[in-house]
Short mmCIF file of C-alpha atoms and ligand atoms in Angstrom, two decimals:
data_model
loop_
_atom_site.label_atom_id
_atom_site.label_comp_id
_atom_site.label_asym_id
_atom_site.label_seq_id
_atom_site.Cartn_x
_atom_site.Cartn_y
_atom_site.Cartn_z
CA MET K 1 -5.71 -0.64 19.28
CA LYS K 2 -5.67 2.86 17.83
CA LEU K 3 -3.61 3.30 14.66
CA ASN K 4 -3.28 6.38 12.45
CA ILE K 5 -2.18 6.75 8.84
CA VAL K 6 1.34 8.10 8.43
CA GLU K 7 1.57 10.60 5.57
CA TYR K 8 4.38 11.64 3.24
CA PRO K 9 6.93 13.18 3.89
CA ASP K 10 7.06 11.35 7.25
CA LYS K 11 10.42 9.48 7.37
CA ARG K 12 8.80 6.41 8.94
CA LEU K 13 7.47 5.55 5.48
CA ARG K 14 11.09 5.01 4.39
CA GLN K 15 11.77 2.24 6.90
CA ILE K 16 12.41 -1.31 5.67
CA SER K 17 9.80 -3.47 7.36
CA LYS K 18 10.89 -6.55 9.30
CA GLU K 19 9.93 -10.17 8.57
CA VAL K 20 7.14 -11.50 10.82
CA LYS K 21 8.32 -14.56 12.75
CA ILE K 22 5.65 -14.81 15.43
CA PHE K 23 2.01 -15.22 14.39
CA ASP K 24 0.41 -14.26 17.67
CA ALA K 25 -2.50 -12.23 19.06
CA LYS K 26 -0.48 -9.00 18.68
CA LEU K 27 -0.19 -9.59 14.93
CA HIS K 28 -3.93 -10.31 14.73
CA GLU K 29 -4.66 -7.12 16.66
CA ILE K 30 -2.65 -5.06 14.15
CA LEU K 31 -4.37 -6.75 11.19
CA ASP K 32 -7.80 -6.23 12.76
CA ALA K 33 -7.04 -2.55 13.38
CA MET K 34 -5.78 -2.00 9.81
CA TYR K 35 -8.99 -3.22 8.17
CA PRO K 36 -11.38 -0.43 9.35
CA ILE K 37 -8.73 2.20 8.62
CA MET K 38 -8.49 1.01 5.01
CA MET K 39 -12.26 0.71 4.56
CA ASN K 40 -13.13 4.04 6.24
CA THR K 41 -10.75 5.89 3.91
CA ASN K 42 -11.95 4.16 0.71
CA GLY K 43 -8.66 2.32 0.36
CA ILE K 44 -8.06 -0.90 -1.52
CA GLY K 45 -4.67 -1.63 -0.01
CA LEU K 46 -2.72 -0.78 3.13
CA ALA K 47 0.74 -1.80 4.36
CA ALA K 48 1.48 -1.96 8.09
CA ILE K 49 4.21 0.68 7.78
CA GLN K 50 1.47 3.13 6.74
CA VAL K 51 0.15 2.82 10.28
CA ALA K 52 3.67 3.01 11.77
CA GLN K 53 4.11 -0.77 12.22
CA ALA K 54 7.39 -1.74 10.53
CA ILE K 55 6.47 -5.37 9.85
CA ARG K 56 6.05 -7.17 6.51
CA VAL K 57 2.27 -7.13 6.54
CA LEU K 58 -0.22 -5.81 4.01
CA ILE K 59 -3.95 -6.04 3.44
CA LEU K 60 -5.94 -5.71 0.23
CA ASN K 61 -9.61 -5.48 -0.60
CA ILE K 62 -10.01 -5.19 -4.35
CA PRO K 63 -13.49 -3.99 -5.42
CA ASP K 64 -15.60 -6.54 -7.33
CA GLU K 65 -17.40 -5.85 -10.68
CA ASP K 66 -20.07 -3.80 -8.82
CA GLY K 67 -17.44 -1.73 -6.99
CA GLU K 68 -18.31 -3.50 -3.73
CA GLN K 69 -15.66 -4.51 -1.20
CA PRO K 70 -17.24 -7.26 0.91
CA LYS K 71 -15.09 -8.43 3.83
CA ASP K 72 -14.97 -11.85 2.14
CA ASN K 73 -12.65 -10.28 -0.45
CA LEU K 74 -10.16 -9.16 2.20
CA MET K 75 -6.67 -10.56 1.68
CA GLU K 76 -4.02 -10.48 4.38
CA MET K 77 -0.45 -11.11 3.27
CA ILE K 78 2.38 -11.63 5.70
CA ASN K 79 5.99 -11.78 4.44
CA PRO K 80 4.94 -11.59 0.75
CA VAL K 81 7.59 -12.35 -1.89
CA ILE K 82 7.19 -11.93 -5.64
CA THR K 83 8.50 -15.10 -7.29
CA TYR K 84 7.55 -14.36 -10.91
CA LYS K 85 6.78 -11.19 -12.86
CA ASP K 86 5.78 -10.64 -16.47
CA GLY K 87 4.62 -7.91 -18.85
CA ASP K 88 4.05 -4.19 -18.37
CA THR K 89 0.99 -2.19 -17.44
CA ILE K 90 0.31 1.44 -16.56
CA TYR K 91 -2.31 2.44 -13.99
CA GLN K 92 -3.19 5.66 -12.20
CA GLU K 93 -2.29 4.95 -8.57
CA GLY K 94 -3.12 6.69 -5.34
CA CYS K 95 -1.95 6.04 -1.79
CA LEU K 96 -3.53 6.70 1.59
CA SER K 97 -0.13 8.05 2.73
CA VAL K 98 0.01 10.54 -0.16
CA PRO K 99 -3.47 12.07 0.01
CA LYS K 100 -5.11 13.70 -3.00
CA PHE K 101 -2.48 12.68 -5.57
CA TYR K 102 -2.90 10.19 -8.37
CA GLU K 103 -0.23 9.45 -10.95
CA ASP K 104 0.36 6.94 -13.74
CA VAL K 105 2.83 4.26 -12.68
CA LYS K 106 4.34 1.42 -14.74
CA ARG K 107 4.22 -2.02 -13.08
CA PHE K 108 4.49 -5.67 -14.07
CA GLU K 109 1.26 -6.92 -15.60
CA SER K 110 1.20 -10.19 -13.72
CA VAL K 111 2.99 -11.50 -10.66
CA HIS K 112 3.14 -14.71 -8.63
CA VAL K 113 3.46 -14.15 -4.89
CA ASN K 114 4.30 -16.43 -1.97
CA TYR K 115 2.98 -15.22 1.36
CA GLN K 116 1.79 -16.36 4.76
CA ASP K 117 -1.62 -15.83 6.32
CA ARG K 118 -2.24 -14.60 9.89
CA ASP K 119 -1.66 -18.12 11.24
CA GLY K 120 1.62 -18.61 9.40
CA ASN K 121 0.28 -20.95 6.70
CA THR K 122 2.01 -20.53 3.32
CA HIS K 123 0.10 -19.64 0.12
CA THR K 124 0.86 -18.82 -3.51
CA ILE K 125 -1.24 -16.51 -5.65
CA GLU K 126 -1.09 -15.70 -9.36
CA ALA K 127 -2.33 -12.14 -9.83
CA ASP K 128 -3.01 -9.83 -12.73
CA GLY K 129 -5.09 -6.69 -13.26
CA LEU K 130 -5.74 -4.39 -10.29
CA LEU K 131 -4.78 -7.09 -7.77
CA SER K 132 -1.32 -7.41 -9.32
CA ILE K 133 -0.83 -3.62 -9.30
CA ALA K 134 -2.02 -3.31 -5.70
CA ILE K 135 0.25 -6.13 -4.51
CA GLN K 136 3.28 -4.47 -6.15
CA HIS K 137 2.35 -1.06 -4.68
CA GLU K 138 1.99 -2.52 -1.17
CA ILE K 139 5.14 -4.67 -1.35
CA ASP K 140 7.05 -1.51 -2.33
CA HIS K 141 5.89 0.02 0.99
CA LEU K 142 7.63 -2.84 2.83
CA GLU K 143 10.89 -1.63 1.22
CA GLY K 144 10.22 2.03 2.02
CA ILE K 145 9.31 2.79 -1.60
CA LEU K 146 6.38 5.04 -2.55
CA PHE K 147 4.64 5.29 -5.93
CA ILE K 148 5.87 8.88 -6.29
CA ASP K 149 9.46 7.52 -6.33
CA LYS K 150 8.62 5.94 -9.69
CA LEU K 151 7.70 9.22 -11.40
CA SER K 152 9.94 10.96 -13.95
CA TYR K 153 12.11 13.80 -12.62
CA ALA K 154 9.76 16.43 -14.07
CA ARG K 155 6.59 14.79 -12.70
CA ARG K 156 8.18 14.33 -9.29
CA LYS K 157 9.20 18.03 -9.17
CA LYS K 158 5.65 19.05 -10.07
CA PHE K 159 4.26 16.70 -7.44
CA GLU K 160 6.55 18.10 -4.69
CA LYS K 161 5.47 21.65 -5.49
CA GLU K 162 1.76 20.82 -5.51
CA TYR K 163 1.99 18.62 -2.41
CA LYS K 164 3.77 21.36 -0.43
CA ARG K 165 1.02 23.77 -1.46
CA MET K 166 -1.66 21.26 -0.41
CA LEU K 167 -0.06 20.74 3.04
CA LYS K 168 0.18 24.52 3.56
CA GLU K 169 -3.44 24.99 2.54
CA ARG K 170 -4.51 22.19 4.88
CA LYS K 171 -2.62 23.88 7.78
CA ASN K 172 -3.98 27.38 7.08
CA PRO K 173 -7.25 26.99 5.15
C1 Y12 M 201 -4.14 0.86 -7.66
C2 Y12 M 201 -3.84 2.05 -7.13
C3 Y12 M 201 -3.38 2.15 -5.84
C4 Y12 M 201 -3.22 1.03 -5.07
C5 Y12 M 201 -2.70 1.11 -3.69
C6 Y12 M 201 -3.74 1.33 -2.66
N1 Y12 M 201 -4.16 2.70 -2.64
C7 Y12 M 201 -5.29 3.11 -2.04
O1 Y12 M 201 -5.99 2.31 -1.48
C8 Y12 M 201 -5.58 4.54 -2.12
C9 Y12 M 201 -6.65 5.06 -1.55
C10 Y12 M 201 -6.99 6.47 -1.54
C11 Y12 M 201 -8.19 6.83 -0.93
C12 Y12 M 201 -8.57 8.17 -0.86
O2 Y12 M 201 -9.76 8.53 -0.29
C13 Y12 M 201 -9.79 8.99 1.03
O3 Y12 M 201 -8.78 9.17 1.65
C14 Y12 M 201 -11.11 9.19 1.62
C15 Y12 M 201 -7.79 9.14 -1.43
O4 Y12 M 201 -8.32 10.44 -1.41
C16 Y12 M 201 -7.72 11.48 -0.78
O5 Y12 M 201 -6.62 11.40 -0.38
C17 Y12 M 201 -8.51 12.71 -0.67
C18 Y12 M 201 -6.60 8.79 -2.02
C19 Y12 M 201 -6.19 7.45 -2.09
C20 Y12 M 201 -3.52 -0.15 -5.62
C21 Y12 M 201 -3.97 -0.25 -6.91
CO1 CO M 202 0.42 3.25 -0.70
#
């Protein structure tokens, strides 16, 4: 299965992703295709809508203390729901769908999340640090929300100007 990353300002990123009800080979094929895309682009998180699949699926591979991302650390979350949130934290985020831009974003410091795995089994995780931030960033994608939507008016204006310039430069180098 060949999937490509959808980039801002593509409207598909604004879709609300649908709940997964069937945990079949098609779902596994999408998950299996998402993993190399995330790893080959140095990503730590990817939502299915970023590869034009409007289903409530996300994957995460948070680097360990040595900056390594072994496949053992891969997390697949289907139909994730935040059930508890606490505290505030600010982190400079980036997104594979918004290339070359990194901005400080305020998130909850810790979250509890219920989700299903690829076989439909239910799990709960208590996350803080980078994992918590990444989960919140990816769950936003499922609602059509991007990290740039969380910027102040002035920062968003600056971003739009610079992003337009970057796209133009990429088209006519
Ligand atoms: C903290 C911050 C962001 C997240 C969400 C997940 N975001 C990513 O995985 C972003 C990856 C990313 C990778 C890039 O590198 C390449 O594309 C090769 C990148 O660089 C460029 O666009 C040039 C930008 C973002 C969770 C937690
Ligand atoms: Co993103």
